[in-house]
């Protein structure tokens, strides 16, 4: 099972990084979401994997590590707050600047789309 | 008075002049003077003990494990410097009161001056090199403000910038040097460092530390080749020049060399660098000073020369030379500050400082002339003034160091005589060169009182050196050299000492040089000279364009490139660490594969990779993202984290809702813009990042933790300590309550930021015009179907009940404030979805802002409640309550804290999403959204 989790973390990171490197704001926001998934899962597994041992006193004697869980719980909520701010910023850029590019270019007349760097 | 208070007093008092300035210049000066004199009195109260060889210390630990401590130490050296800083400071305040014009902001000037004074006092009183560095930088910053006081003058701004660049740059080098020194000595306390001199000098890191620290000292004390900034700093008002650039700040470098003398001096490297730099500076400064026509420029270069002299003495590394250095620091401060003040008086009276336009002022300004004469003759080293004493001591040491050194030192002294006499003769003697616009006359006593006090000291210490400077020099030199010193200061040592003959030679030579003035001047004008300012400006603009080039290459305004470079750098760092380290496979036993999780995994992988492949269709990508998030919740549930699963589901719903709303305002498709090559590069980077993270996660999971996790404590104490069986919840609301407290505040701030951004956006005409022209297209025929609306209205109370249930059981079973807040938010947002923004807003009786505030307040009040019982913030308590009709239940203050979390989360989520919905009210199809 450990391998499955590791592969999943890798795949989530892959999609997250790839989307973060796109030129428009929406894919970037999705990329950020995926990176949050990957990071939260990574933090979570730092407590090592254990199934059927929720850290509730009285239900088990060998519980899963509750500390990473507590950290990740708040991290999930904070990730949401961060995503919401980024979303609002990208909307601001969209309506103030006129387009949803994040690469410093512009969709205005006479501007070519960015090519290879 | 504690040494810490002496250093703090000028900082605390810096507010007073600014306030007192409302009542006029005199009130401001009185306030500043009172602060300075109070600090001086506190200092002098310790003088008897310190002069007798004692030290006064004050120590306050801050982060002991990092060596951070606020420790102060007053010994002979500190006493002498602090006395100079505060004593001359008081005189400067008096002088500045009469020097600055009525329309200038005297309050601000004196406040800045006091801040500088505090920083300087801190430098000489602190016993911790890290604190010394902080004070050191503060002197650079406050002197920047003072040099550039006349902001409307370009030379003032340029001079200030140059001084900051040079001394600040040197300060950076010094930080590195001090860190190395601290590492070698294993302590950051100066008194401990200087006790380990032998250890430090034997270390292989001694030379780098020495060079870096000396760069800091040399830049501050204007030593060759960093001497060029000091003359440009003369654009400052004269009180600043007299204070910073003759008596105090430029001596900070000397102080540092003297302070670290036991730790660093005495090696061949020290002597080679310090003595050579000092001697060269002394000669170069003296020669240039002789040819300068601006009174202040002449004094500036002569200061450079005298600082070189003192550096040279410290560089020799002998006890006698260090004693002579202390003597000259005192002598120079007294006569040079007086000379600067005289230059300011001349400037005021004649409206020029150009020596070529001055002359014959002695008759019109007899008082000023008398003051200038004594001070200048002392600078020239004429008996019976204090300058003679220290110059003779210097020549004695030079004579002991060989013929060449003695000859060079004598030439330096000769030029010193020449420029001192030129200053005096060409300004005050002879016939008036040119009819001046206003006939010059002596100023009122307010302006000449301060230099007169200094001149009095010059004479007294020349005639009675043992009774005046003697004890201070002994104590300071004793502190520097680490042994008792009894300097024999006298005007007459008999005919044998070579210094007497060298002195006579210097005076004779100086007179001859001055006699040959016109011819030498012609030679000087004909010779090519390097222009320091041009070189400095060229270097600076070169650095700026280099920095701009690097910045543009790394992040020229585009996010993707900056992120790609960051990712590549992280990958390179990780690869380097992996390839240079050793590794073996993990030994921790893995869990066996299970069928159901494997299915979830397969779907999650497919959806994740599909998002990367199909991201151009934004709606599809968003839906797939939602699927990934929900599957993640399943993974959490499988891996014994029901709390996380609940939170993940709730957050996922809210987040997808948010992004759906955002998508309403953005194009539905992402166009193909990047080239194939670029996409291949990005895919490569992403693949490597994924590979690295996955491998790291795998390595982590197949090994045991290096240390036993601290959560064993949380687990054991969850029930007895916090009164809850759900360890995750007790950690959140109790053990790590402070973290949670911070997090809900951050969340609240994030929501408020979103609100503020939207307000700004809606206030912009351009943005609202674009919003109004937005083609949202493709709306459903009926935005609010009756079935959905009615169905969801029925669902509302049930959803709220689930929220309440999750909240109440949170302490013992999966649930809690975070999840409950999210569930409430979803229940309410569903009403927006079903019945429209307008309909729902009208029926909402509470304000999201108030909810956030209430949440933080409830959490704060709960935390502060512990104080009532004399416990630390956020200590929780609980008890069991038995009410008739229901079984015994537990009441914990942690539940109240959780209520704060609940309110804050609910308010933040509602505010974030409602703000986005509000934007939609400005789009063309808003009519259909109303309810």
PDB file of N, CA and C in Angstrom, chain B residues 548-599:
ATOM      1  N   UNK B 548      19.891  44.058 -12.456  1.00  0.00           N
ATOM      2  CA  UNK B 548      18.686  44.091 -13.288  1.00  0.00           C
ATOM      3  C   UNK B 548      18.684  42.931 -14.277  1.00  0.00           C
ATOM      4  N   UNK B 549      19.888  42.633 -14.810  1.00  0.00           N
ATOM      5  CA  UNK B 549      19.994  41.542 -15.775  1.00  0.00           C
ATOM      6  C   UNK B 549      19.599  40.218 -15.114  1.00  0.00           C
ATOM      7  N   UNK B 550      20.151  39.982 -13.930  1.00  0.00           N
ATOM      8  CA  UNK B 550      19.855  38.729 -13.225  1.00  0.00           C
ATOM      9  C   UNK B 550      18.359  38.658 -12.906  1.00  0.00           C
ATOM     10  N   UNK B 551      17.817  39.783 -12.406  1.00  0.00           N
ATOM     11  CA  UNK B 551      16.401  39.793 -12.055  1.00  0.00           C
ATOM     12  C   UNK B 551      15.542  39.498 -13.273  1.00  0.00           C
ATOM     13  N   UNK B 552      15.861  40.175 -14.384  1.00  0.00           N
ATOM     14  CA  UNK B 552      15.059  39.963 -15.592  1.00  0.00           C
ATOM     15  C   UNK B 552      15.154  38.517 -16.062  1.00  0.00           C
ATOM     16  N   UNK B 553      16.340  37.946 -15.907  1.00  0.00           N
ATOM     17  CA  UNK B 553      16.500  36.566 -16.362  1.00  0.00           C
ATOM     18  C   UNK B 553      15.705  35.611 -15.473  1.00  0.00           C
ATOM     19  N   UNK B 554      15.616  35.917 -14.197  1.00  0.00           N
ATOM     20  CA  UNK B 554      14.953  34.979 -13.279  1.00  0.00           C
ATOM     21  C   UNK B 554      13.445  35.183 -13.239  1.00  0.00           C
ATOM     22  N   UNK B 555      13.015  36.425 -13.132  1.00  0.00           N
ATOM     23  CA  UNK B 555      11.571  36.651 -13.135  1.00  0.00           C
ATOM     24  C   UNK B 555      11.251  38.001 -13.767  1.00  0.00           C
ATOM     25  N   UNK B 556      11.126  37.961 -15.068  1.00  0.00           N
ATOM     26  CA  UNK B 556      10.865  39.202 -15.796  1.00  0.00           C
ATOM     27  C   UNK B 556       9.398  39.559 -15.803  1.00  0.00           C
ATOM     28  N   UNK B 557       8.661  39.225 -14.761  1.00  0.00           N
ATOM     29  CA  UNK B 557       7.251  39.584 -14.698  1.00  0.00           C
ATOM     30  C   UNK B 557       6.339  38.425 -15.029  1.00  0.00           C
ATOM     31  N   UNK B 558       6.890  37.363 -15.575  1.00  0.00           N
ATOM     32  CA  UNK B 558       6.060  36.215 -15.916  1.00  0.00           C
ATOM     33  C   UNK B 558       6.141  35.146 -14.835  1.00  0.00           C
ATOM     34  N   UNK B 559       4.966  34.641 -14.430  1.00  0.00           N
ATOM     35  CA  UNK B 559       4.941  33.633 -13.382  1.00  0.00           C
ATOM     36  C   UNK B 559       5.539  32.298 -13.826  1.00  0.00           C
ATOM     37  N   UNK B 560       5.171  31.793 -15.045  1.00  0.00           N
ATOM     38  CA  UNK B 560       5.644  30.451 -15.399  1.00  0.00           C
ATOM     39  C   UNK B 560       7.159  30.329 -15.373  1.00  0.00           C
ATOM     40  N   UNK B 561       7.846  31.356 -15.886  1.00  0.00           N
ATOM     41  CA  UNK B 561       9.292  31.219 -15.936  1.00  0.00           C
ATOM     42  C   UNK B 561       9.881  31.177 -14.518  1.00  0.00           C
ATOM     43  N   UNK B 562       9.369  32.088 -13.669  1.00  0.00           N
ATOM     44  CA  UNK B 562       9.885  32.125 -12.297  1.00  0.00           C
ATOM     45  C   UNK B 562       9.647  30.781 -11.605  1.00  0.00           C
ATOM     46  N   UNK B 563       8.448  30.200 -11.821  1.00  0.00           N
ATOM     47  CA  UNK B 563       8.140  28.924 -11.181  1.00  0.00           C
ATOM     48  C   UNK B 563       8.996  27.804 -11.757  1.00  0.00           C
ATOM     49  N   UNK B 564       9.235  27.868 -13.084  1.00  0.00           N
ATOM     50  CA  UNK B 564      10.049  26.821 -13.703  1.00  0.00           C
ATOM     51  C   UNK B 564      11.455  26.870 -13.132  1.00  0.00           C
ATOM     52  N   UNK B 565      11.989  28.080 -12.966  1.00  0.00           N
ATOM     53  CA  UNK B 565      13.349  28.195 -12.429  1.00  0.00           C
ATOM     54  C   UNK B 565      13.385  27.715 -10.980  1.00  0.00           C
ATOM     55  N   UNK B 566      12.354  28.087 -10.216  1.00  0.00           N
ATOM     56  CA  UNK B 566      12.300  27.629  -8.823  1.00  0.00           C
ATOM     57  C   UNK B 566      12.257  26.104  -8.761  1.00  0.00           C
ATOM     58  N   UNK B 567      11.392  25.513  -9.596  1.00  0.00           N
ATOM     59  CA  UNK B 567      11.283  24.047  -9.602  1.00  0.00           C
ATOM     60  C   UNK B 567      12.615  23.414  -9.971  1.00  0.00           C
ATOM     61  N   UNK B 568      13.235  23.958 -11.026  1.00  0.00           N
ATOM     62  CA  UNK B 568      14.510  23.388 -11.473  1.00  0.00           C
ATOM     63  C   UNK B 568      15.552  23.489 -10.369  1.00  0.00           C
ATOM     64  N   UNK B 569      15.566  24.635  -9.669  1.00  0.00           N
ATOM     65  CA  UNK B 569      16.555  24.816  -8.602  1.00  0.00           C
ATOM     66  C   UNK B 569      16.313  23.821  -7.472  1.00  0.00           C
ATOM     67  N   UNK B 570      15.029  23.644  -7.113  1.00  0.00           N
ATOM     68  CA  UNK B 570      14.698  22.674  -6.059  1.00  0.00           C
ATOM     69  C   UNK B 570      15.128  21.277  -6.466  1.00  0.00           C
ATOM     70  N   UNK B 571      14.850  20.937  -7.736  1.00  0.00           N
ATOM     71  CA  UNK B 571      15.207  19.606  -8.215  1.00  0.00           C
ATOM     72  C   UNK B 571      16.712  19.423  -8.183  1.00  0.00           C
ATOM     73  N   UNK B 572      17.442  20.469  -8.612  1.00  0.00           N
ATOM     74  CA  UNK B 572      18.903  20.361  -8.626  1.00  0.00           C
ATOM     75  C   UNK B 572      19.419  20.150  -7.203  1.00  0.00           C
ATOM     76  N   UNK B 573      18.842  20.911  -6.248  1.00  0.00           N
ATOM     77  CA  UNK B 573      19.272  20.752  -4.857  1.00  0.00           C
ATOM     78  C   UNK B 573      18.998  19.350  -4.344  1.00  0.00           C
ATOM     79  N   UNK B 574      17.801  18.851  -4.650  1.00  0.00           N
ATOM     80  CA  UNK B 574      17.440  17.507  -4.207  1.00  0.00           C
ATOM     81  C   UNK B 574      18.345  16.464  -4.833  1.00  0.00           C
ATOM     82  N   UNK B 575      18.595  16.621  -6.145  1.00  0.00           N
ATOM     83  CA  UNK B 575      19.438  15.650  -6.847  1.00  0.00           C
ATOM     84  C   UNK B 575      20.852  15.670  -6.275  1.00  0.00           C
ATOM     85  N   UNK B 576      21.337  16.865  -6.007  1.00  0.00           N
ATOM     86  CA  UNK B 576      22.698  16.976  -5.448  1.00  0.00           C
ATOM     87  C   UNK B 576      22.776  16.273  -4.096  1.00  0.00           C
ATOM     88  N   UNK B 577      21.768  16.528  -3.251  1.00  0.00           N
ATOM     89  CA  UNK B 577      21.765  15.900  -1.929  1.00  0.00           C
ATOM     90  C   UNK B 577      21.707  14.379  -2.054  1.00  0.00           C
ATOM     91  N   UNK B 578      20.895  13.917  -3.014  1.00  0.00           N
ATOM     92  CA  UNK B 578      20.720  12.469  -3.179  1.00  0.00           C
ATOM     93  C   UNK B 578      22.003  11.834  -3.712  1.00  0.00           C
ATOM     94  N   UNK B 579      22.607  12.476  -4.703  1.00  0.00           N
ATOM     95  CA  UNK B 579      23.761  11.874  -5.351  1.00  0.00           C
ATOM     96  C   UNK B 579      25.005  11.916  -4.481  1.00  0.00           C
ATOM     97  N   UNK B 580      25.100  12.905  -3.602  1.00  0.00           N
ATOM     98  CA  UNK B 580      26.299  12.994  -2.765  1.00  0.00           C
ATOM     99  C   UNK B 580      26.139  12.228  -1.452  1.00  0.00           C
ATOM    100  N   UNK B 581      24.897  11.836  -1.127  1.00  0.00           N
ATOM    101  CA  UNK B 581      24.692  11.111   0.125  1.00  0.00           C
ATOM    102  C   UNK B 581      24.705   9.606  -0.107  1.00  0.00           C
ATOM    103  N   UNK B 582      24.675   8.862   0.946  1.00  0.00           N
ATOM    104  CA  UNK B 582      24.570   7.410   0.799  1.00  0.00           C
ATOM    105  C   UNK B 582      23.155   7.000   1.185  1.00  0.00           C
ATOM    106  N   UNK B 583      22.686   5.910   0.628  1.00  0.00           N
ATOM    107  CA  UNK B 583      21.321   5.495   0.955  1.00  0.00           C
ATOM    108  C   UNK B 583      21.191   3.995   0.822  1.00  0.00           C
ATOM    109  N   UNK B 584      20.272   3.455   1.591  1.00  0.00           N
ATOM    110  CA  UNK B 584      19.986   2.020   1.495  1.00  0.00           C
ATOM    111  C   UNK B 584      18.467   1.877   1.548  1.00  0.00           C
ATOM    112  N   UNK B 585      17.948   0.761   1.030  1.00  0.00           N
ATOM    113  CA  UNK B 585      16.491   0.619   1.004  1.00  0.00           C
ATOM    114  C   UNK B 585      15.911   0.594   2.417  1.00  0.00           C
ATOM    115  N   UNK B 586      14.670   1.055   2.532  1.00  0.00           N
ATOM    116  CA  UNK B 586      14.003   1.070   3.829  1.00  0.00           C
ATOM    117  C   UNK B 586      13.696  -0.337   4.301  1.00  0.00           C
ATOM    118  N   UNK B 587      13.573  -0.499   5.599  1.00  0.00           N
ATOM    119  CA  UNK B 587      13.375  -1.839   6.141  1.00  0.00           C
ATOM    120  C   UNK B 587      12.013  -2.000   6.791  1.00  0.00           C
ATOM    121  N   UNK B 588      11.248  -0.908   6.872  1.00  0.00           N
ATOM    122  CA  UNK B 588       9.971  -0.991   7.568  1.00  0.00           C
ATOM    123  C   UNK B 588       9.014  -1.867   6.757  1.00  0.00           C
ATOM    124  N   UNK B 589       8.307  -2.747   7.434  1.00  0.00           N
ATOM    125  CA  UNK B 589       7.401  -3.668   6.726  1.00  0.00           C
ATOM    126  C   UNK B 589       6.251  -2.880   6.107  1.00  0.00           C
ATOM    127  N   UNK B 590       5.891  -3.235   4.869  1.00  0.00           N
ATOM    128  CA  UNK B 590       4.815  -2.518   4.197  1.00  0.00           C
ATOM    129  C   UNK B 590       3.485  -3.213   4.445  1.00  0.00           C
ATOM    130  N   UNK B 591       2.397  -2.445   4.324  1.00  0.00           N
ATOM    131  CA  UNK B 591       1.064  -3.032   4.458  1.00  0.00           C
ATOM    132  C   UNK B 591       0.747  -3.800   3.183  1.00  0.00           C
ATOM    133  N   UNK B 592       0.028  -4.927   3.316  1.00  0.00           N
ATOM    134  CA  UNK B 592      -0.308  -5.694   2.103  1.00  0.00           C
ATOM    135  C   UNK B 592      -1.321  -4.949   1.238  1.00  0.00           C
ATOM    136  N   UNK B 593      -1.290  -5.213  -0.061  1.00  0.00           N
ATOM    137  CA  UNK B 593      -2.221  -4.560  -0.989  1.00  0.00           C
ATOM    138  C   UNK B 593      -3.645  -5.029  -0.707  1.00  0.00           C
ATOM    139  N   UNK B 594      -4.609  -4.107  -0.846  1.00  0.00           N
ATOM    140  CA  UNK B 594      -6.007  -4.481  -0.678  1.00  0.00           C
ATOM    141  C   UNK B 594      -6.753  -4.123  -1.945  1.00  0.00           C
ATOM    142  N   UNK B 595      -7.800  -4.843  -2.213  1.00  0.00           N
ATOM    143  CA  UNK B 595      -8.480  -4.695  -3.508  1.00  0.00           C
ATOM    144  C   UNK B 595      -9.205  -3.362  -3.637  1.00  0.00           C
ATOM    145  N   UNK B 596     -10.051  -3.035  -2.644  1.00  0.00           N
ATOM    146  CA  UNK B 596     -10.858  -1.824  -2.776  1.00  0.00           C
ATOM    147  C   UNK B 596      -9.998  -0.569  -2.888  1.00  0.00           C
ATOM    148  N   UNK B 597      -9.010  -0.397  -2.022  1.00  0.00           N
ATOM    149  CA  UNK B 597      -8.152   0.780  -2.176  1.00  0.00           C
ATOM    150  C   UNK B 597      -7.462   0.827  -3.529  1.00  0.00           C
ATOM    151  N   UNK B 598      -7.139  -0.344  -4.094  1.00  0.00           N
ATOM    152  CA  UNK B 598      -6.468  -0.329  -5.390  1.00  0.00           C
ATOM    153  C   UNK B 598      -7.363   0.246  -6.469  1.00  0.00           C
ATOM    154  N   UNK B 599      -8.669  -0.039  -6.364  1.00  0.00           N
ATOM    155  CA  UNK B 599      -9.605   0.525  -7.352  1.00  0.00           C
ATOM    156  C   UNK B 599      -9.632   2.052  -7.209  1.00  0.00           C
TER     157      UNK B 599
END
